[in-house]
PDB file of C-alpha atoms in Angstrom:
ATOM      1  CA  MET A 510       0.000   0.000   0.000  1.00 63.00           C
ATOM      2  CA  THR A 511       1.132   3.570  -0.719  1.00 83.00           C
ATOM      3  CA  LYS A 512       2.646   5.276   2.325  1.00 92.00           C
ATOM      4  CA  ILE A 513       0.285   7.840   3.867  1.00 96.00           C
ATOM      5  CA  ARG A 514       1.878  11.274   4.290  1.00 97.00           C
ATOM      6  CA  LEU A 515      -1.154  13.486   4.970  1.00 98.00           C
ATOM      7  CA  CYS A 516      -4.388  12.897   6.904  1.00 98.00           C
ATOM      8  CA  ALA A 517      -7.436  15.142   6.413  1.00 98.00           C
ATOM      9  CA  LEU A 518      -9.613  15.333   9.524  1.00 98.00           C
ATOM     10  CA  ASP A 519     -13.203  16.518   9.683  1.00 97.00           C
ATOM     11  CA  VAL A 520     -14.261  18.019  13.035  1.00 97.00           C
ATOM     12  CA  ASP A 521     -17.989  17.785  13.829  1.00 94.00           C
ATOM     13  CA  GLY A 522     -19.157  14.186  13.931  1.00 94.00           C
ATOM     14  CA  THR A 523     -15.579  12.966  13.541  1.00 97.00           C
ATOM     15  CA  LEU A 524     -12.980  14.401  15.922  1.00 97.00           C
ATOM     16  CA  ILE A 525     -15.628  15.533  18.399  1.00 96.00           C
ATOM     17  CA  ASP A 526     -18.448  13.517  19.915  1.00 95.00           C
ATOM     18  CA  SER A 527     -22.140  14.356  20.238  1.00 93.00           C
ATOM     19  CA  SER A 528     -21.415  16.561  23.269  1.00 92.00           C
ATOM     20  CA  LEU A 529     -18.960  18.559  21.096  1.00 92.00           C
ATOM     21  CA  ALA A 530     -16.010  17.290  23.149  1.00 93.00           C
ATOM     22  CA  ILE A 531     -12.718  15.758  22.050  1.00 95.00           C
ATOM     23  CA  THR A 532     -12.182  12.588  24.058  1.00 97.00           C
ATOM     24  CA  GLU A 533      -8.746  11.796  25.412  1.00 97.00           C
ATOM     25  CA  GLY A 534      -8.599   8.697  23.225  1.00 97.00           C
ATOM     26  CA  VAL A 535      -9.145  10.710  20.053  1.00 98.00           C
ATOM     27  CA  ALA A 536      -6.739  13.425  21.199  1.00 97.00           C
ATOM     28  CA  ARG A 537      -3.970  10.889  21.808  1.00 97.00           C
ATOM     29  CA  ALA A 538      -4.619   9.303  18.422  1.00 97.00           C
ATOM     30  CA  VAL A 539      -4.216  12.639  16.616  1.00 98.00           C
ATOM     31  CA  ASP A 540      -0.958  13.130  18.506  1.00 97.00           C
ATOM     32  CA  THR A 541       0.292   9.769  17.212  1.00 97.00           C
ATOM     33  CA  LEU A 542      -0.277  10.905  13.625  1.00 96.00           C
ATOM     34  CA  GLU A 543       2.014  13.858  14.128  1.00 91.00           C
ATOM     35  CA  GLN A 544       4.565  11.701  15.955  1.00 95.00           C
ATOM     36  CA  ALA A 545       4.557   9.216  13.067  1.00 96.00           C
ATOM     37  CA  GLY A 546       5.427  11.962  10.599  1.00 95.00           C
ATOM     38  CA  ILE A 547       1.967  12.073   9.012  1.00 97.00           C
ATOM     39  CA  ILE A 548       0.742  15.642   8.554  1.00 98.00           C
ATOM     40  CA  PRO A 549      -2.690  16.155  10.152  1.00 98.00           C
ATOM     41  CA  ALA A 550      -4.842  18.763   8.399  1.00 98.00           C
ATOM     42  CA  VAL A 551      -8.210  20.035   9.604  1.00 98.00           C
ATOM     43  CA  VAL A 552     -10.918  20.130   6.924  1.00 98.00           C
ATOM     44  CA  THR A 553     -14.161  21.503   8.348  1.00 95.00           C
ATOM     45  CA  GLY A 554     -17.308  23.519   7.847  1.00 91.00           C
ATOM     46  CA  ARG A 555     -16.366  25.679  10.826  1.00 93.00           C
ATOM     47  CA  THR A 556     -14.823  29.140  10.742  1.00 93.00           C
ATOM     48  CA  VAL A 557     -11.330  29.832  12.037  1.00 94.00           C
ATOM     49  CA  LYS A 558     -12.631  31.295  15.311  1.00 93.00           C
ATOM     50  CA  GLU A 559     -14.720  28.173  15.925  1.00 94.00           C
ATOM     51  CA  LEU A 560     -11.495  26.157  15.985  1.00 95.00           C
ATOM     52  CA  GLU A 561      -9.767  27.929  18.873  1.00 93.00           C
ATOM     53  CA  VAL A 562     -10.391  25.110  21.380  1.00 92.00           C
ATOM     54  CA  LEU A 563      -9.110  22.551  18.883  1.00 94.00           C
ATOM     55  CA  ARG A 564      -6.025  24.608  18.085  1.00 95.00           C
ATOM     56  CA  ALA A 565      -5.250  25.024  21.781  1.00 95.00           C
ATOM     57  CA  ARG A 566      -5.295  21.238  22.254  1.00 95.00           C
ATOM     58  CA  PHE A 567      -3.229  20.575  19.107  1.00 97.00           C
ATOM     59  CA  PRO A 568      -0.833  23.532  18.813  1.00 96.00           C
ATOM     60  CA  TYR A 569       1.200  21.750  16.137  1.00 97.00           C
ATOM     61  CA  LEU A 570      -1.694  21.809  13.632  1.00 97.00           C
ATOM     62  CA  ARG A 571      -0.600  23.927  10.701  1.00 97.00           C
ATOM     63  CA  TYR A 572      -2.967  23.446   7.761  1.00 98.00           C
ATOM     64  CA  PHE A 573      -6.657  24.337   7.881  1.00 98.00           C
ATOM     65  CA  ILE A 574      -9.380  24.128   5.240  1.00 97.00           C
ATOM     66  CA  VAL A 575     -12.424  25.929   6.651  1.00 96.00           C
ATOM     67  CA  SER A 576     -16.009  26.800   5.708  1.00 93.00           C
ATOM     68  CA  ASN A 577     -16.247  23.501   3.793  1.00 91.00           C
ATOM     69  CA  GLY A 578     -13.430  24.444   1.449  1.00 93.00           C
ATOM     70  CA  ALA A 579     -14.132  28.131   0.885  1.00 94.00           C
ATOM     71  CA  TYR A 580     -10.815  29.154   2.460  1.00 96.00           C
ATOM     72  CA  ALA A 581      -7.583  27.310   3.268  1.00 97.00           C
ATOM     73  CA  PHE A 582      -4.496  28.614   5.015  1.00 97.00           C
ATOM     74  CA  ASP A 583      -1.144  27.834   6.605  1.00 97.00           C
ATOM     75  CA  SER A 584      -1.330  28.912  10.260  1.00 96.00           C
ATOM     76  CA  VAL A 585       2.456  29.276  10.525  1.00 96.00           C
ATOM     77  CA  THR A 586       2.928  31.697   7.633  1.00 96.00           C
ATOM     78  CA  GLY A 587      -0.636  33.029   7.612  1.00 95.00           C
ATOM     79  CA  ALA A 588      -0.718  32.506   3.849  1.00 96.00           C
ATOM     80  CA  CYS A 589      -3.914  31.487   2.077  1.00 96.00           C
ATOM     81  CA  PHE A 590      -3.243  28.634  -0.347  1.00 96.00           C
ATOM     82  CA  TYR A 591      -6.798  28.206  -1.661  1.00 96.00           C
ATOM     83  CA  LYS A 592     -10.068  30.121  -1.647  1.00 95.00           C
ATOM     84  CA  ASN A 593     -13.409  30.006  -3.411  1.00 95.00           C
ATOM     85  CA  LEU A 594     -15.554  32.641  -1.748  1.00 97.00           C
ATOM     86  CA  LEU A 595     -19.246  33.445  -2.094  1.00 97.00           C
ATOM     87  CA  PRO A 596     -19.512  36.618  -4.212  1.00 97.00           C
ATOM     88  CA  LEU A 597     -20.772  39.575  -2.230  1.00 97.00           C
ATOM     89  CA  GLU A 598     -23.650  40.339  -4.602  1.00 97.00           C
ATOM     90  CA  LEU A 599     -24.919  36.753  -4.383  1.00 97.00           C
ATOM     91  CA  ALA A 600     -24.744  36.894  -0.592  1.00 98.00           C
ATOM     92  CA  LYS A 601     -26.749  40.134  -0.631  1.00 98.00           C
ATOM     93  CA  SER A 602     -29.445  38.557  -2.835  1.00 97.00           C
ATOM     94  CA  VAL A 603     -29.839  35.553  -0.540  1.00 98.00           C
ATOM     95  CA  VAL A 604     -29.906  37.644   2.643  1.00 97.00           C
ATOM     96  CA  GLN A 605     -32.452  40.052   1.160  1.00 97.00           C
ATOM     97  CA  GLU A 606     -34.760  37.138   0.335  1.00 98.00           C
ATOM     98  CA  ALA A 607     -34.122  35.395   3.667  1.00 97.00           C
ATOM     99  CA  GLN A 608     -35.213  38.480   5.577  1.00 96.00           C
ATOM    100  CA  ASN A 609     -38.757  37.852   4.310  1.00 96.00           C
ATOM    101  CA  TYR A 610     -38.909  34.881   6.703  1.00 97.00           C
ATOM    102  CA  SER A 611     -38.389  34.232  10.408  1.00 96.00           C
ATOM    103  CA  VAL A 612     -34.724  33.265  10.271  1.00 97.00           C
ATOM    104  CA  MET A 613     -31.388  33.654  11.988  1.00 96.00           C
ATOM    105  CA  ILE A 614     -28.672  34.595   9.508  1.00 97.00           C
ATOM    106  CA  ASP A 615     -24.994  33.774  10.058  1.00 96.00           C
ATOM    107  CA  ILE A 616     -22.533  35.402   7.671  1.00 97.00           C
ATOM    108  CA  TYR A 617     -19.204  33.588   7.694  1.00 96.00           C
ATOM    109  CA  ALA A 618     -16.516  36.107   6.799  1.00 95.00           C
ATOM    110  CA  ASP A 619     -12.962  36.960   7.796  1.00 93.00           C
ATOM    111  CA  GLY A 620     -12.716  33.834   9.945  1.00 92.00           C
ATOM    112  CA  ALA A 621     -15.705  34.698  12.148  1.00 92.00           C
ATOM    113  CA  SER A 622     -19.503  34.514  12.083  1.00 94.00           C
ATOM    114  CA  TYR A 623     -21.578  37.685  12.009  1.00 96.00           C
ATOM    115  CA  VAL A 624     -25.029  36.803  13.325  1.00 96.00           C
ATOM    116  CA  ASP A 625     -28.290  38.734  13.431  1.00 95.00           C
ATOM    117  CA  ALA A 626     -28.330  40.122  16.993  1.00 96.00           C
ATOM    118  CA  ALA A 627     -32.103  39.991  17.580  1.00 95.00           C
ATOM    119  CA  ALA A 628     -32.379  36.417  16.328  1.00 94.00           C
ATOM    120  CA  TRP A 629     -29.319  35.372  18.350  1.00 94.00           C
ATOM    121  CA  ALA A 630     -31.007  36.717  21.478  1.00 93.00           C
ATOM    122  CA  ASN A 631     -33.991  34.474  20.657  1.00 92.00           C
ATOM    123  CA  LYS A 632     -31.901  31.516  19.455  1.00 90.00           C
ATOM    124  CA  ALA A 633     -34.169  28.855  21.003  1.00 90.00           C
ATOM    125  CA  ALA A 634     -36.800  29.670  18.375  1.00 93.00           C
ATOM    126  CA  TYR A 635     -34.402  28.555  15.642  1.00 93.00           C
ATOM    127  CA  ARG A 636     -33.213  25.293  17.288  1.00 86.00           C
ATOM    128  CA  VAL A 637     -29.593  26.430  17.396  1.00 88.00           C
ATOM    129  CA  GLU A 638     -28.834  25.948  21.089  1.00 83.00           C
ATOM    130  CA  PHE A 639     -25.821  23.858  20.032  1.00 85.00           C
ATOM    131  CA  LEU A 640     -24.193  27.089  18.854  1.00 87.00           C
ATOM    132  CA  THR A 641     -23.942  28.266  22.470  1.00 86.00           C
ATOM    133  CA  HIS A 642     -21.268  25.632  23.156  1.00 88.00           C
ATOM    134  CA  PRO A 643     -18.001  27.256  24.376  1.00 86.00           C
ATOM    135  CA  SER A 644     -16.263  26.209  21.161  1.00 85.00           C
ATOM    136  CA  LEU A 645     -18.905  27.891  18.968  1.00 89.00           C
ATOM    137  CA  GLY A 646     -20.717  30.707  20.778  1.00 86.00           C
ATOM    138  CA  PRO A 647     -17.729  33.040  21.286  1.00 88.00           C
ATOM    139  CA  ALA A 648     -17.032  32.933  17.537  1.00 89.00           C
ATOM    140  CA  ARG A 649     -20.319  34.726  16.849  1.00 93.00           C
ATOM    141  CA  ILE A 650     -20.378  38.503  16.549  1.00 95.00           C
ATOM    142  CA  PRO A 651     -23.926  39.857  17.092  1.00 96.00           C
ATOM    143  CA  THR A 652     -24.730  42.348  14.332  1.00 96.00           C
ATOM    144  CA  GLU A 653     -27.713  44.695  14.461  1.00 95.00           C
ATOM    145  CA  ASP A 654     -28.399  44.634  10.724  1.00 94.00           C
ATOM    146  CA  VAL A 655     -26.782  41.871   8.671  1.00 95.00           C
ATOM    147  CA  GLY A 656     -28.066  43.464   5.463  1.00 94.00           C
ATOM    148  CA  ALA A 657     -26.299  46.717   6.311  1.00 95.00           C
ATOM    149  CA  PHE A 658     -23.213  44.728   7.287  1.00 96.00           C
ATOM    150  CA  LEU A 659     -23.078  43.215   3.801  1.00 96.00           C
ATOM    151  CA  ALA A 660     -23.790  46.583   2.186  1.00 95.00           C
ATOM    152  CA  SER A 661     -20.772  48.052   3.973  1.00 96.00           C
ATOM    153  CA  ARG A 662     -18.415  45.312   2.766  1.00 95.00           C
ATOM    154  CA  THR A 663     -16.249  45.439  -0.312  1.00 96.00           C
ATOM    155  CA  SER A 664     -15.020  41.830  -0.166  1.00 96.00           C
ATOM    156  CA  ASP A 665     -16.685  38.452  -0.657  1.00 98.00           C
ATOM    157  CA  VAL A 666     -17.733  36.164   2.207  1.00 98.00           C
ATOM    158  CA  GLU A 667     -17.021  32.520   2.989  1.00 97.00           C
ATOM    159  CA  LYS A 668     -20.603  31.285   3.211  1.00 96.00           C
ATOM    160  CA  LEU A 669     -24.049  31.881   4.710  1.00 97.00           C
ATOM    161  CA  TYR A 670     -25.746  29.696   7.302  1.00 95.00           C
ATOM    162  CA  ILE A 671     -29.464  30.328   7.786  1.00 96.00           C
ATOM    163  CA  SER A 672     -31.567  28.812  10.587  1.00 96.00           C
ATOM    164  CA  PHE A 673     -35.364  28.751  10.473  1.00 96.00           C
ATOM    165  CA  GLU A 674     -38.205  29.074  12.935  1.00 95.00           C
ATOM    166  CA  TYR A 675     -40.558  27.348  10.476  1.00 95.00           C
ATOM    167  CA  LEU A 676     -39.352  24.497   8.278  1.00 93.00           C
ATOM    168  CA  ALA A 677     -41.765  25.500   5.509  1.00 96.00           C
ATOM    169  CA  ASP A 678     -39.656  28.642   5.097  1.00 97.00           C
ATOM    170  CA  LEU A 679     -36.569  26.484   4.625  1.00 96.00           C
ATOM    171  CA  GLU A 680     -38.228  24.897   1.602  1.00 96.00           C
ATOM    172  CA  LYS A 681     -39.152  28.304   0.174  1.00 97.00           C
ATOM    173  CA  LEU A 682     -35.682  29.797   0.559  1.00 98.00           C
ATOM    174  CA  HIS A 683     -34.086  26.616  -0.760  1.00 97.00           C
ATOM    175  CA  ALA A 684     -36.237  26.905  -3.888  1.00 97.00           C
ATOM    176  CA  PHE A 685     -35.200  30.552  -4.326  1.00 98.00           C
ATOM    177  CA  CYS A 686     -31.496  29.738  -3.944  1.00 97.00           C
ATOM    178  CA  GLN A 687     -31.699  26.910  -6.468  1.00 97.00           C
ATOM    179  CA  LYS A 688     -32.156  29.573  -9.146  1.00 96.00           C
ATOM    180  CA  LEU A 689     -28.791  31.117  -8.236  1.00 97.00           C
ATOM    181  CA  PRO A 690     -25.255  29.898  -9.068  1.00 96.00           C
ATOM    182  CA  VAL A 691     -24.648  28.589  -5.536  1.00 96.00           C
ATOM    183  CA  ASP A 692     -24.291  25.213  -3.845  1.00 92.00           C
ATOM    184  CA  LEU A 693     -26.697  24.346  -1.029  1.00 91.00           C
ATOM    185  CA  VAL A 694     -26.457  21.977   1.933  1.00 84.00           C
ATOM    186  CA  VAL A 695     -29.225  21.327   4.473  1.00 85.00           C
ATOM    187  CA  SER A 696     -27.606  20.573   7.832  1.00 81.00           C
ATOM    188  CA  ILE A 697     -28.650  17.993  10.415  1.00 72.00           C
ATOM    189  CA  HIS A 698     -29.998  20.956  12.414  1.00 79.00           C
ATOM    190  CA  ASP A 699     -32.318  21.997   9.543  1.00 86.00           C
ATOM    191  CA  GLY A 700     -30.166  24.964   8.624  1.00 91.00           C
ATOM    192  CA  LEU A 701     -29.451  26.038   5.050  1.00 94.00           C
ATOM    193  CA  GLU A 702     -25.811  26.479   4.123  1.00 92.00           C
ATOM    194  CA  VAL A 703     -25.168  28.613   1.043  1.00 95.00           C
ATOM    195  CA  ASN A 704     -21.760  28.284  -0.621  1.00 93.00           C
ATOM    196  CA  GLN A 705     -20.157  29.533  -3.783  1.00 95.00           C
ATOM    197  CA  ARG A 706     -20.731  27.025  -6.573  1.00 93.00           C
ATOM    198  CA  GLY A 707     -17.963  24.446  -6.645  1.00 91.00           C
ATOM    199  CA  VAL A 708     -16.955  24.869  -3.002  1.00 92.00           C
ATOM    200  CA  GLU A 709     -16.160  21.484  -1.505  1.00 91.00           C
ATOM    201  CA  LYS A 710     -13.607  19.936   0.789  1.00 95.00           C
ATOM    202  CA  GLY A 711     -11.986  17.865  -1.942  1.00 94.00           C
ATOM    203  CA  SER A 712     -10.769  20.938  -3.832  1.00 93.00           C
ATOM    204  CA  GLY A 713      -9.150  22.295  -0.692  1.00 95.00           C
ATOM    205  CA  LEU A 714      -7.470  18.953  -0.032  1.00 97.00           C
ATOM    206  CA  LYS A 715      -6.138  18.799  -3.600  1.00 96.00           C
ATOM    207  CA  ALA A 716      -4.746  22.325  -3.195  1.00 96.00           C
ATOM    208  CA  LEU A 717      -2.988  21.281   0.015  1.00 97.00           C
ATOM    209  CA  CYS A 718      -1.529  18.231  -1.717  1.00 97.00           C
ATOM    210  CA  GLY A 719      -0.185  20.512  -4.431  1.00 97.00           C
ATOM    211  CA  LEU A 720       1.309  22.877  -1.863  1.00 97.00           C
ATOM    212  CA  LEU A 721       3.100  20.049  -0.046  1.00 98.00           C
ATOM    213  CA  GLY A 722       4.053  17.983  -3.085  1.00 97.00           C
ATOM    214  CA  ILE A 723       1.961  15.047  -1.889  1.00 97.00           C
ATOM    215  CA  LEU A 724      -0.028  12.818  -4.223  1.00 97.00           C
ATOM    216  CA  PRO A 725      -3.743  12.356  -3.439  1.00 94.00           C
ATOM    217  CA  GLU A 726      -3.143   8.611  -3.106  1.00 95.00           C
ATOM    218  CA  GLU A 727      -0.686   9.428  -0.296  1.00 97.00           C
ATOM    219  CA  THR A 728      -3.499  10.936   1.788  1.00 98.00           C
ATOM    220  CA  ALA A 729      -6.045   9.544   4.209  1.00 98.00           C
ATOM    221  CA  ALA A 730      -9.313  11.280   5.065  1.00 98.00           C
ATOM    222  CA  ILE A 731     -11.782  10.749   7.905  1.00 98.00           C
ATOM    223  CA  GLY A 732     -15.286  12.231   7.820  1.00 97.00           C
ATOM    224  CA  ASP A 733     -18.968  11.694   8.466  1.00 96.00           C
ATOM    225  CA  GLY A 734     -21.034  14.227   6.516  1.00 90.00           C
ATOM    226  CA  PHE A 735     -22.221  14.721   2.964  1.00 89.00           C
ATOM    227  CA  ALA A 736     -19.752  17.614   2.708  1.00 89.00           C
ATOM    228  CA  ASP A 737     -16.975  15.079   3.352  1.00 94.00           C
ATOM    229  CA  ILE A 738     -17.742  12.925   0.303  1.00 94.00           C
ATOM    230  CA  PRO A 739     -15.524  14.905  -2.147  1.00 94.00           C
ATOM    231  CA  MET A 740     -12.679  14.767   0.390  1.00 97.00           C
ATOM    232  CA  LEU A 741     -13.115  11.012   0.838  1.00 98.00           C
ATOM    233  CA  ARG A 742     -13.162  10.472  -2.920  1.00 97.00           C
ATOM    234  CA  CYS A 743      -9.950  12.468  -3.255  1.00 96.00           C
ATOM    235  CA  ALA A 744      -8.022  10.455  -0.648  1.00 97.00           C
ATOM    236  CA  GLY A 745      -6.115   7.236  -1.152  1.00 96.00           C
ATOM    237  CA  LEU A 746      -7.441   5.855   2.140  1.00 97.00           C
ATOM    238  CA  PRO A 747     -10.943   7.239   2.829  1.00 98.00           C
ATOM    239  CA  ILE A 748     -12.548   6.303   6.155  1.00 98.00           C
ATOM    240  CA  ALA A 749     -16.161   7.097   7.068  1.00 98.00           C
ATOM    241  CA  MET A 750     -17.435   7.352  10.611  1.00 98.00           C
ATOM    242  CA  GLY A 751     -20.021   4.894  11.890  1.00 97.00           C
ATOM    243  CA  ASN A 752     -22.460   7.773  12.411  1.00 96.00           C
ATOM    244  CA  ALA A 753     -22.251   8.707   8.717  1.00 95.00           C
ATOM    245  CA  ALA A 754     -25.105   8.271   6.258  1.00 93.00           C
ATOM    246  CA  GLU A 755     -24.938   5.316   3.883  1.00 96.00           C
ATOM    247  CA  GLU A 756     -24.035   7.580   0.953  1.00 96.00           C
ATOM    248  CA  VAL A 757     -20.971   8.764   2.880  1.00 96.00           C
ATOM    249  CA  LYS A 758     -19.967   5.233   3.842  1.00 98.00           C
ATOM    250  CA  ALA A 759     -20.216   4.237   0.182  1.00 98.00           C
ATOM    251  CA  ALA A 760     -17.411   6.711  -0.614  1.00 97.00           C
ATOM    252  CA  ALA A 761     -15.068   5.088   1.926  1.00 98.00           C
ATOM    253  CA  LYS A 762     -12.843   2.018   2.000  1.00 97.00           C
ATOM    254  CA  LEU A 763     -13.264   1.558   5.757  1.00 97.00           C
ATOM    255  CA  VAL A 764     -16.023   2.386   8.238  1.00 98.00           C
ATOM    256  CA  ALA A 765     -15.002   3.295  11.785  1.00 98.00           C
ATOM    257  CA  PRO A 766     -17.085   3.129  14.965  1.00 98.00           C
ATOM    258  CA  ASP A 767     -19.208   6.218  15.587  1.00 98.00           C
ATOM    259  CA  HIS A 768     -18.038   9.508  17.090  1.00 98.00           C
ATOM    260  CA  ASP A 769     -19.356   8.584  20.544  1.00 97.00           C
ATOM    261  CA  HIS A 770     -17.122   5.500  20.596  1.00 97.00           C
ATOM    262  CA  ASP A 771     -13.775   7.027  19.576  1.00 98.00           C
ATOM    263  CA  GLY A 772     -14.260   6.161  15.922  1.00 98.00           C
ATOM    264  CA  ALA A 773     -11.629   8.682  14.822  1.00 98.00           C
ATOM    265  CA  ALA A 774      -9.062   6.991  17.084  1.00 98.00           C
ATOM    266  CA  TRP A 775      -9.878   3.622  15.487  1.00 98.00           C
ATOM    267  CA  ALA A 776      -9.520   5.166  12.031  1.00 98.00           C
ATOM    268  CA  ILE A 777      -6.110   6.602  12.877  1.00 98.00           C
ATOM    269  CA  GLU A 778      -5.011   3.200  14.186  1.00 97.00           C
ATOM    270  CA  GLN A 779      -5.878   1.711  10.779  1.00 96.00           C
ATOM    271  CA  ILE A 780      -3.885   4.418   9.003  1.00 96.00           C
ATOM    272  CA  LEU A 781      -0.828   3.760  11.155  1.00 96.00           C
ATOM    273  CA  ALA A 782      -1.192  -0.011  10.804  1.00 92.00           C
ATOM    274  CA  ALA A 783      -1.244   0.310   7.017  1.00 85.00           C
ATOM    275  CA  GLN A 784       2.100   2.114   6.907  1.00 82.00           C
TER     276      GLN A 784
END
């Protein structure tokens, strides 16, 4: 088997369990990757600020692909090595339409999340209590008028994440967005994620391989969500979590235990054993 030199790691549903914690078993396993000379890279839907707890636990992590592939950077040099941002005018169109409904709008930009302040104060109505977790809540910047925030910008954004009080409104906004040149993902929390067309984790991983001079077949990838499928298909050794949907598992060569049973640690053990 080809020697693995790079391992792409999803965060939610993979490195962290259902309580949004990193278990000691998973943490030790990630450490063993680094000790074995395999480069661990974080590939996630989160923003940079939502990764502060993770970065504190693993200070040696250098490469990050965030917002599901919209932006990728080297934390040592600060250099961006890949980006595919949501054009500002498209973001404005979606937000303008979304404001016709009872929603909470998150604008992912500049490594943070700018959230509608009034909706954030009433977050229980939008079923987003999970965002109050210490690893997520502090990354949110309450903003009085997200439309005005976009109007004041001159640069593109990473993505939009829209939460709904009424699921019927999700269907309506989804139908509106389908007419635009964007990619859409409905989250497990019934939120609508709006990305620039073509944004996916696999493109970010390929860019990182190019930066490091590593072949895709020399990579492993571990993930659980639909957004992880392009990353899994790119990797030489793709591993799906046990909590993944069947479509995700179909893109993998191995299936690990779920994220509440240290599945990521098991996956890393298989990577090391295959060396």
